[in-house]
Amino acid sequence: MQATSMQASITQAFRAALLRFDEQGQAMYDSDGLLVIGPNAQGQAVVQAVGAYQALAAQYAHVPVTHWPGRLLAPGFVDLHIHYPQTDIIGSPAEGLLPWLERYTFPQESRFADPAHAMNVAQFFLDELSRNGVTTALTFATSHPASVDALFSAAQQRGLRLITGKVLQDRHSPPGVCDQPSADGRLDATENSLLQTEQLIAKWHGVDRLGYAITPRFAPTSSPAQLRGAGELAARDDSLWIQSHVAENLDEVRWVRELYPQSRSYLSVYDDFGLLRARAVYAHCIHYDDADRALMHRSGAAAALSPTSNLFLGSGFFDYAAAKAAGFHYGLASDVGGGTSFSPFRTMLAAYTVGREGQTKPGLSLTPQELWWQHTAGAARALGLDGVVGNLQVGCEADFVVLNPQATPLLARRTAQAENLAEFLFALQVLGDDRVVERTVINGVVKH
Ligand code: GUN
Ligand code: ZN
């Protein structure tokens, strides 16, 4: 059977090594596994059976099987925080976050007022996600509604589960990206930004596999009125996502203290406006104290960790030990264009390195299985999508990757000598990149 002829609407099976996770986040591995997928009542391709080939082969003997010897089937990666409009400024160095925003980010994002430009970048961005094995992303757009329409329609065409939203930024931003009053002059910039958000929610949230995220850029570029309005919109529907940035950079933290002196901390600003809850995902979460960590846990908000971005912009190191002790949810993210790679392999390796930083107790190193979980099932849990994406248990949507552990001579040599699952996965994390991703399957259909 030709893999490229795969259809979401038929029941079919794939035989290869297979990685998935149990409910506790422990890796489950079959060296010779079978993944059976088929349509559910809504026509969505989902996992119908999964496990050892020997255990399932007889029961599914009537189902066409594609055999990929020597390959690893794994859940599609989930990128918890990325900026599609920053695709073209990846690798732009600056002294730190705030100069980087001024010098590169805002000028680039101002181009997304043009729908044709937005669509061009959206298509390239989604190609790049697929090439790297990322099947779900929570992504920023820009403040222009056209940027949201472009990404949602491109993702819809491809059958992707994707979440995005119009950036809210009504102050401290150059005119090209700052929210603007309505054309008829009846609404000020803040009111207009909230109306545009409402209209985009009505148009896109819950359509096919798409979801809307209310997206205040970060506290410094939103007025109190805008954050209040965002919190009110979030309170209307708990299936909506919220995304923003917090406690990434020390200059940024100082600025927020000046702008919002009445809040206990930077994170508390969002709490004070009703923006901390389940399905709220905050990027970075570096410069926290224990009260912030307790608030994350209590509210159900999740952290998106972006180690390549934090290293590139010199922002700091996420404290894994303190986060684990506090018990809040987190997962991995590229944060492109602050982040330096679309590849989940590069992000997992950077996260490992950050986990080592400041390590004082033995045993704190993140295991390869745990890092992989943080970029798949763990990231899905942070989104409130556990059991939906990021895993290959029965009922999960059929988004997965086919990985080639022999993709480079060094990988082939190293993985052949791996003595256990941890060594095998770690070799992929240290040596792997987009060359490892042989196929990306979305909703049961090969896209890459
Ligand atoms: N804080 C506010 N905006 C941004 C952004 O675009 N990237 C990063 N890394 N941090 C931000
Ligand atoms: Zn970001």
Coordinates of C-alpha atoms and ligand atoms in Angstrom, one line a residue:
M1 CA 0.0 0.0 0.0
Q2 CA 1.2 3.5 -0.9
A3 CA 1.7 5.5 2.3
T4 CA 0.8 8.7 0.5
S5 CA -2.6 7.3 -0.4
M6 CA -3.6 7.1 3.2
Q7 CA -7.2 8.3 4.0
A8 CA -8.7 9.5 7.2
S9 CA -11.8 7.6 6.3
I10 CA -10.5 4.1 6.3
T11 CA -9.4 1.7 9.0
Q12 CA -5.7 0.9 8.5
A13 CA -2.7 -0.2 10.6
F14 CA 1.0 0.6 10.9
R15 CA 3.7 -1.7 12.0
A16 CA 6.9 -0.4 13.5
A17 CA 8.5 0.3 16.9
L18 CA 6.1 2.4 18.9
L19 CA 6.3 5.0 21.6
R20 CA 3.4 6.3 23.7
F21 CA 2.8 7.3 27.3
D22 CA 0.6 6.0 30.2
E23 CA -1.6 8.3 32.3
Q24 CA 1.3 8.9 34.8
G25 CA 3.5 10.1 31.9
Q26 CA 5.6 6.9 31.9
A27 CA 6.9 5.9 28.5
M28 CA 5.5 2.7 27.0
Y29 CA 7.5 1.1 24.2
D30 CA 6.9 -1.8 21.8
S31 CA 9.9 -2.8 19.7
D32 CA 7.5 -4.4 17.2
G33 CA 4.2 -2.5 17.6
L34 CA 0.9 -2.1 15.8
L35 CA -1.1 1.1 15.5
V36 CA -4.6 0.7 14.2
I37 CA -6.4 3.9 13.2
G38 CA -9.9 4.6 11.8
P39 CA -12.7 7.1 11.7
N40 CA -14.8 7.9 14.7
A41 CA -18.4 9.0 14.5
Q42 CA -17.3 12.6 13.5
G43 CA -15.1 11.3 10.7
Q44 CA -12.0 12.1 12.7
A45 CA -9.2 9.5 12.4
V46 CA -8.4 8.2 15.9
V47 CA -6.4 5.3 17.4
Q48 CA -8.6 2.2 17.6
A49 CA -6.0 -0.2 18.9
V50 CA -2.3 0.0 19.9
G51 CA 0.2 -2.4 21.3
A52 CA 2.6 -5.3 20.5
Y53 CA 2.2 -6.6 17.0
Q54 CA 2.0 -10.2 18.2
A55 CA -0.8 -9.4 20.5
L56 CA -3.0 -7.6 17.9
A57 CA -2.1 -9.1 14.5
A58 CA -4.7 -11.8 14.5
Q59 CA -7.6 -9.6 15.6
Y60 CA -6.7 -7.0 12.9
A61 CA -5.7 -9.4 10.1
H62 CA -8.5 -8.0 7.9
V63 CA -7.0 -4.4 8.1
P64 CA -4.4 -3.2 5.6
V65 CA -1.0 -2.9 7.2
T66 CA 1.8 -0.6 6.3
H67 CA 5.1 -2.0 7.6
W68 CA 8.0 0.4 8.3
P69 CA 10.8 -1.8 9.5
G70 CA 13.5 0.0 11.5
R71 CA 11.3 3.0 12.1
L72 CA 9.8 4.5 15.3
L73 CA 6.1 5.6 15.4
A74 CA 5.7 8.3 18.0
P75 CA 3.0 10.9 18.9
G76 CA 3.1 14.1 16.9
F77 CA 5.0 16.8 18.8
V78 CA 3.0 19.6 20.5
D79 CA 4.6 23.1 20.5
L80 CA 3.2 25.0 23.5
H81 CA 4.3 28.4 22.4
I82 CA 5.5 29.7 19.1
H83 CA 5.1 32.9 17.0
Y84 CA 4.2 32.2 13.4
P85 CA 4.9 35.9 12.3
Q86 CA 8.5 35.6 13.6
T87 CA 9.4 32.8 11.2
D88 CA 11.5 35.3 9.2
I89 CA 13.4 36.8 12.1
I90 CA 14.7 33.6 13.6
G91 CA 18.4 34.1 14.6
S92 CA 18.3 37.8 15.1
P93 CA 20.6 38.6 18.0
A94 CA 20.0 41.5 20.5
E95 CA 21.2 42.4 24.0
G96 CA 18.0 41.1 25.5
L97 CA 14.2 40.8 25.1
L98 CA 13.1 44.4 25.0
P99 CA 15.7 45.6 22.4
W100 CA 15.0 42.5 20.4
L101 CA 11.2 43.3 20.3
E102 CA 11.9 46.9 19.2
R103 CA 14.6 46.2 16.7
Y104 CA 13.3 43.0 14.9
T105 CA 10.0 41.8 16.2
F106 CA 7.7 44.8 15.9
P107 CA 8.9 45.9 12.4
Q108 CA 8.5 42.3 11.1
E109 CA 5.0 41.8 12.7
S110 CA 3.8 45.1 11.2
R111 CA 4.0 43.4 7.8
F112 CA 1.0 41.2 8.8
A113 CA -1.5 43.9 8.1
D114 CA -1.2 42.6 4.5
P115 CA -3.3 39.4 4.2
A116 CA -1.1 38.1 1.2
H117 CA 2.0 38.4 3.3
A118 CA 0.3 36.7 6.3
M119 CA -0.8 33.8 4.1
N120 CA 2.6 33.4 2.5
V121 CA 4.3 33.1 5.9
A122 CA 1.4 30.9 7.3
Q123 CA 1.9 28.3 4.6
F124 CA 5.7 28.3 5.0
F125 CA 5.3 28.1 8.8
L126 CA 2.9 25.1 8.7
D127 CA 5.2 23.3 6.2
E128 CA 8.0 23.8 8.6
L129 CA 6.0 22.5 11.6
S130 CA 5.2 19.4 9.6
R131 CA 8.8 18.9 8.4
N132 CA 9.8 18.9 12.1
G133 CA 7.1 16.6 13.3
V134 CA 5.0 19.2 15.1
T135 CA 1.3 18.4 14.7
T136 CA -0.3 20.8 17.1
A137 CA 0.9 24.3 18.1
L138 CA -0.4 27.1 20.4
T139 CA 0.8 30.0 18.3
F140 CA 0.8 33.8 18.5
A141 CA -0.4 35.7 15.4
T142 CA -0.1 39.5 15.3
S143 CA -2.4 42.3 16.3
H144 CA -3.9 42.3 12.8
P145 CA -7.1 40.2 12.4
A146 CA -5.9 39.3 8.9
S147 CA -3.0 37.4 10.5
V148 CA -5.4 35.2 12.4
D149 CA -7.6 34.5 9.4
A150 CA -4.6 33.5 7.3
L151 CA -3.2 31.0 9.8
F152 CA -6.6 29.5 10.7
S153 CA -7.6 29.0 7.0
A154 CA -4.2 27.5 6.1
A155 CA -4.4 25.1 9.1
Q156 CA -8.0 24.2 8.3
Q157 CA -7.0 23.2 4.8
R158 CA -4.4 20.8 6.2
G159 CA -6.7 19.3 8.8
L160 CA -4.5 20.5 11.7
R161 CA -5.4 20.9 15.4
L162 CA -4.1 24.4 16.0
I163 CA -4.7 27.2 18.4
T164 CA -4.0 30.9 17.7
G165 CA -5.4 34.3 18.4
K166 CA -5.1 38.0 17.7
V167 CA -2.4 39.7 19.8
L168 CA -3.8 42.4 22.1
Q169 CA -1.4 45.3 22.5
D170 CA -3.0 48.7 22.9
R171 CA 0.1 50.6 24.4
H172 CA 3.8 50.9 24.4
S173 CA 4.0 49.6 20.8
P174 CA 4.9 51.2 17.5
P175 CA 1.9 52.2 15.3
G176 CA 2.4 49.3 12.9
V177 CA 1.5 46.7 15.6
C178 CA -0.4 48.8 18.2
D179 CA -4.2 48.2 18.3
Q180 CA -6.1 50.9 16.4
P181 CA -9.5 52.6 16.8
S182 CA -12.3 51.3 14.6
A183 CA -12.4 52.8 11.1
D184 CA -15.6 54.7 11.8
G185 CA -14.0 56.2 14.9
R186 CA -16.7 54.9 17.3
L187 CA -14.5 52.5 19.2
D188 CA -11.2 53.4 20.8
A189 CA -8.2 51.0 20.2
T190 CA -8.9 49.0 23.3
E191 CA -12.6 48.5 22.6
N192 CA -11.8 47.7 19.0
S193 CA -9.2 45.1 19.9
L194 CA -11.7 43.3 22.2
L195 CA -14.5 43.5 19.5
Q196 CA -12.1 42.0 16.9
T197 CA -11.2 39.2 19.4
E198 CA -14.9 38.5 19.9
Q199 CA -15.5 38.4 16.2
L200 CA -12.6 36.0 15.6
I201 CA -13.8 33.7 18.4
A202 CA -17.2 33.5 16.8
K203 CA -15.7 32.8 13.4
W204 CA -13.0 30.2 14.3
H205 CA -13.2 28.7 17.8
G206 CA -14.3 25.1 17.6
V207 CA -14.4 25.0 13.8
D208 CA -13.0 21.7 12.7
R209 CA -9.9 21.2 14.8
L210 CA -9.2 24.9 15.4
G211 CA -9.3 26.7 18.7
Y212 CA -9.0 30.3 19.8
A213 CA -6.6 31.7 22.3
I214 CA -7.2 35.1 23.9
T215 CA -3.7 36.6 23.4
P216 CA -2.6 39.7 25.4
R217 CA 1.1 40.0 24.3
F218 CA 2.3 40.7 27.8
A219 CA 1.4 43.1 30.6
P220 CA 3.6 46.0 29.5
T221 CA 1.8 46.4 26.2
S222 CA -1.7 46.1 27.5
S223 CA -3.6 48.8 29.4
P224 CA -5.5 47.7 32.5
A225 CA -8.7 48.1 30.5
Q226 CA -7.5 45.7 27.8
L227 CA -6.5 43.1 30.4
R228 CA -9.9 43.5 32.1
G229 CA -11.7 43.0 28.8
A230 CA -9.6 40.0 28.0
G231 CA -10.4 38.5 31.4
E232 CA -14.1 39.1 30.8
L233 CA -14.0 37.4 27.4
A234 CA -12.2 34.4 29.0
A235 CA -14.8 34.1 31.7
R236 CA -17.6 33.6 29.1
D237 CA -16.2 30.3 27.8
D238 CA -13.8 28.0 29.6
S239 CA -13.1 26.1 26.4
L240 CA -11.2 29.2 25.1
W241 CA -7.4 29.3 25.6
I242 CA -5.4 32.2 27.0
Q243 CA -1.8 32.8 26.1
S244 CA 0.7 35.4 27.1
H245 CA 4.3 35.9 28.4
V246 CA 5.4 36.3 32.0
A247 CA 8.6 36.7 34.0
E248 CA 11.0 36.1 31.0
N249 CA 13.5 38.9 31.5
L250 CA 14.6 41.0 34.5
D251 CA 14.1 44.4 32.7
E252 CA 10.6 43.3 31.7
V253 CA 9.9 42.3 35.3
R254 CA 11.0 45.7 36.6
W255 CA 8.9 47.5 33.9
V256 CA 5.8 45.5 35.0
R257 CA 6.4 46.5 38.6
E258 CA 6.3 50.2 37.6
L259 CA 3.2 49.8 35.5
Y260 CA 1.2 47.6 37.9
P261 CA 2.5 48.6 41.3
Q262 CA -0.7 47.3 43.0
S263 CA -0.1 43.7 42.0
R264 CA 1.9 41.4 44.2
S265 CA 4.1 40.2 41.3
Y266 CA 4.2 40.1 37.5
L267 CA 2.1 36.8 37.5
S268 CA -0.4 38.4 39.9
V269 CA -1.2 41.0 37.3
Y270 CA -2.8 38.4 35.2
D271 CA -4.5 36.9 38.2
D272 CA -5.9 40.3 39.1
F273 CA -7.6 40.5 35.7
G274 CA -9.0 37.0 35.6
L275 CA -6.4 35.6 33.2
L276 CA -5.2 32.6 35.2
R277 CA -7.1 29.4 34.9
A278 CA -7.0 26.0 33.2
R279 CA -6.2 26.4 29.5
A280 CA -4.1 29.6 30.2
V281 CA -0.6 29.0 29.0
Y282 CA 2.2 31.4 30.0
A283 CA 5.5 31.4 28.2
H284 CA 8.8 31.4 30.2
C285 CA 7.9 31.6 33.9
I286 CA 11.5 32.1 34.8
H287 CA 11.7 34.9 37.4
Y288 CA 9.2 33.5 39.9
D289 CA 9.1 33.1 43.6
D290 CA 7.4 30.3 45.5
A291 CA 4.2 32.3 45.8
D292 CA 4.0 32.6 42.0
R293 CA 4.6 28.9 41.6
A294 CA 1.8 28.2 44.2
L295 CA -0.5 30.5 42.2
M296 CA 0.2 28.6 39.0
H297 CA -0.7 25.4 40.7
R298 CA -3.8 26.8 42.4
S299 CA -5.2 28.4 39.2
G300 CA -4.5 25.5 36.9
A301 CA -2.5 27.7 34.5
A302 CA 0.4 26.0 32.7
A303 CA 3.9 27.1 31.7
A304 CA 5.4 26.9 28.2
L305 CA 9.2 26.4 28.6
S306 CA 11.3 27.7 25.8
P307 CA 14.9 26.8 26.5
T308 CA 16.4 27.7 23.1
S309 CA 14.8 31.1 23.3
N310 CA 15.9 31.7 26.9
L311 CA 19.5 30.8 26.1
F312 CA 19.5 32.9 22.9
L313 CA 18.0 36.0 24.5
G314 CA 19.9 35.5 27.7
S315 CA 16.7 35.5 29.7
G316 CA 17.5 33.0 32.4
F317 CA 16.9 29.4 33.3
F318 CA 13.6 27.8 34.2
D319 CA 13.7 26.2 37.6
Y320 CA 12.6 22.6 37.0
A321 CA 13.1 21.5 40.6
A322 CA 11.0 24.3 42.1
A323 CA 8.3 23.7 39.4
K324 CA 8.1 20.0 40.2
A325 CA 7.8 20.8 43.9
A326 CA 5.0 23.2 43.3
G327 CA 3.2 20.8 41.0
F328 CA 2.0 23.1 38.2
H329 CA 1.7 21.9 34.6
Y330 CA 4.3 22.7 32.0
G331 CA 5.5 21.6 28.6
L332 CA 8.0 22.4 26.0
A333 CA 7.9 25.1 23.3
S334 CA 10.2 26.5 20.6
D335 CA 9.2 30.1 21.0
V336 CA 10.4 30.8 17.4
G337 CA 11.6 33.5 16.5
G338 CA 13.2 34.1 20.0
G339 CA 13.7 30.4 19.9
T340 CA 16.4 29.2 17.5
S341 CA 14.8 26.0 16.0
F342 CA 11.5 24.6 14.9
S343 CA 12.9 21.1 15.8
P344 CA 11.5 19.5 19.0
F345 CA 14.8 17.5 19.1
R346 CA 16.7 20.8 19.5
T347 CA 14.3 22.0 22.2
M348 CA 14.4 18.7 24.1
L349 CA 18.2 18.9 24.2
A350 CA 18.2 22.5 25.3
A351 CA 15.7 21.6 28.1
Y352 CA 18.0 18.9 29.2
T353 CA 20.9 21.3 29.4
V354 CA 18.8 23.8 31.3
G355 CA 17.7 21.0 33.7
R356 CA 21.4 20.5 34.5
E357 CA 22.0 24.2 35.3
G358 CA 22.3 24.8 39.0
Q359 CA 21.8 21.1 39.7
T360 CA 22.7 20.5 43.3
K361 CA 21.1 17.2 44.0
P362 CA 21.8 14.0 42.2
G363 CA 18.9 12.6 40.2
L364 CA 17.5 15.9 39.1
S365 CA 18.5 15.4 35.5
L366 CA 15.6 15.1 33.2
T367 CA 15.3 11.7 31.6
P368 CA 14.9 11.3 27.9
Q369 CA 11.4 9.8 28.4
E370 CA 10.4 12.8 30.5
L371 CA 11.7 15.3 28.0
W372 CA 9.8 13.5 25.2
W373 CA 6.7 13.5 27.3
Q374 CA 7.0 17.3 28.0
H375 CA 6.9 17.9 24.2
T376 CA 4.0 15.5 23.5
A377 CA 1.5 14.2 26.1
G378 CA 2.7 16.6 28.8
A379 CA 2.3 19.6 26.5
A380 CA -1.2 18.3 25.5
R381 CA -2.1 18.0 29.2
A382 CA -0.9 21.7 29.7
L383 CA -3.4 22.6 26.9
G384 CA -6.2 20.6 28.5
L385 CA -6.0 18.2 25.5
D386 CA -4.7 15.1 27.2
G387 CA -6.2 12.0 25.5
V388 CA -6.8 14.1 22.4
V389 CA -3.4 14.8 20.9
G390 CA 0.2 14.2 22.0
N391 CA -0.3 10.5 22.6
L392 CA -1.1 7.3 20.8
Q393 CA -3.5 5.7 23.3
V394 CA -6.9 4.4 22.1
G395 CA -9.2 7.3 21.3
C396 CA -6.3 9.8 20.6
E397 CA -6.5 11.6 17.3
A398 CA -4.3 10.1 14.6
D399 CA -1.5 12.6 14.5
F400 CA 1.9 10.9 14.6
V401 CA 5.4 10.9 13.2
V402 CA 7.5 8.2 11.6
L403 CA 11.1 8.6 12.8
N404 CA 14.2 7.2 11.1
P405 CA 16.9 6.4 13.7
Q406 CA 19.3 5.8 10.8
A407 CA 18.8 9.3 9.3
T408 CA 22.5 10.2 9.5
P409 CA 25.6 8.0 9.7
L410 CA 26.3 9.1 13.3
L411 CA 22.7 8.5 14.4
A412 CA 22.7 5.1 12.8
R413 CA 25.9 4.1 14.5
R414 CA 24.9 5.5 17.9
T415 CA 21.3 4.2 18.0
A416 CA 22.6 0.7 16.9
Q417 CA 24.6 0.7 20.2
A418 CA 21.8 1.9 22.5
E419 CA 21.2 -0.7 25.2
N420 CA 17.9 0.5 26.4
L421 CA 15.0 2.9 25.6
A422 CA 16.6 5.8 27.5
E423 CA 19.8 5.5 25.5
F424 CA 17.9 5.2 22.2
L425 CA 15.7 8.2 22.8
F426 CA 18.6 10.3 24.2
A427 CA 20.6 9.6 21.0
L428 CA 17.7 11.0 19.0
Q429 CA 17.5 14.0 21.2
V430 CA 21.2 14.8 21.1
L431 CA 21.8 14.0 17.4
G432 CA 18.4 14.3 15.8
D433 CA 16.7 17.1 13.9
D434 CA 14.3 17.4 10.9
R435 CA 16.3 14.8 9.1
V436 CA 14.9 12.2 11.5
V437 CA 11.3 13.0 10.7
E438 CA 10.5 10.8 7.7
R439 CA 6.8 11.2 7.7
T440 CA 4.3 13.4 9.6
V441 CA 0.7 12.0 9.6
I442 CA -2.1 14.4 10.4
N443 CA -5.6 13.0 11.0
G444 CA -4.5 9.7 9.4
V445 CA -3.1 11.4 6.3
V446 CA 0.6 11.7 5.4
K447 CA 1.4 15.4 5.2
H448 CA 5.1 15.3 5.0
Ligands
GUN1 N1 7.3 39.1 25.3 C1 6.5 39.9 24.6 N2 6.5 39.7 23.3 C2 7.4 38.7 23.2 C3 7.8 37.9 22.0 O1 7.4 38.1 20.9 N3 8.7 37.0 22.2 C4 9.2 36.7 23.5 N4 10.1 35.8 23.6 N5 8.8 37.4 24.5 C5 7.9 38.4 24.4
ZN2 ZN 6.9 34.1 22.9

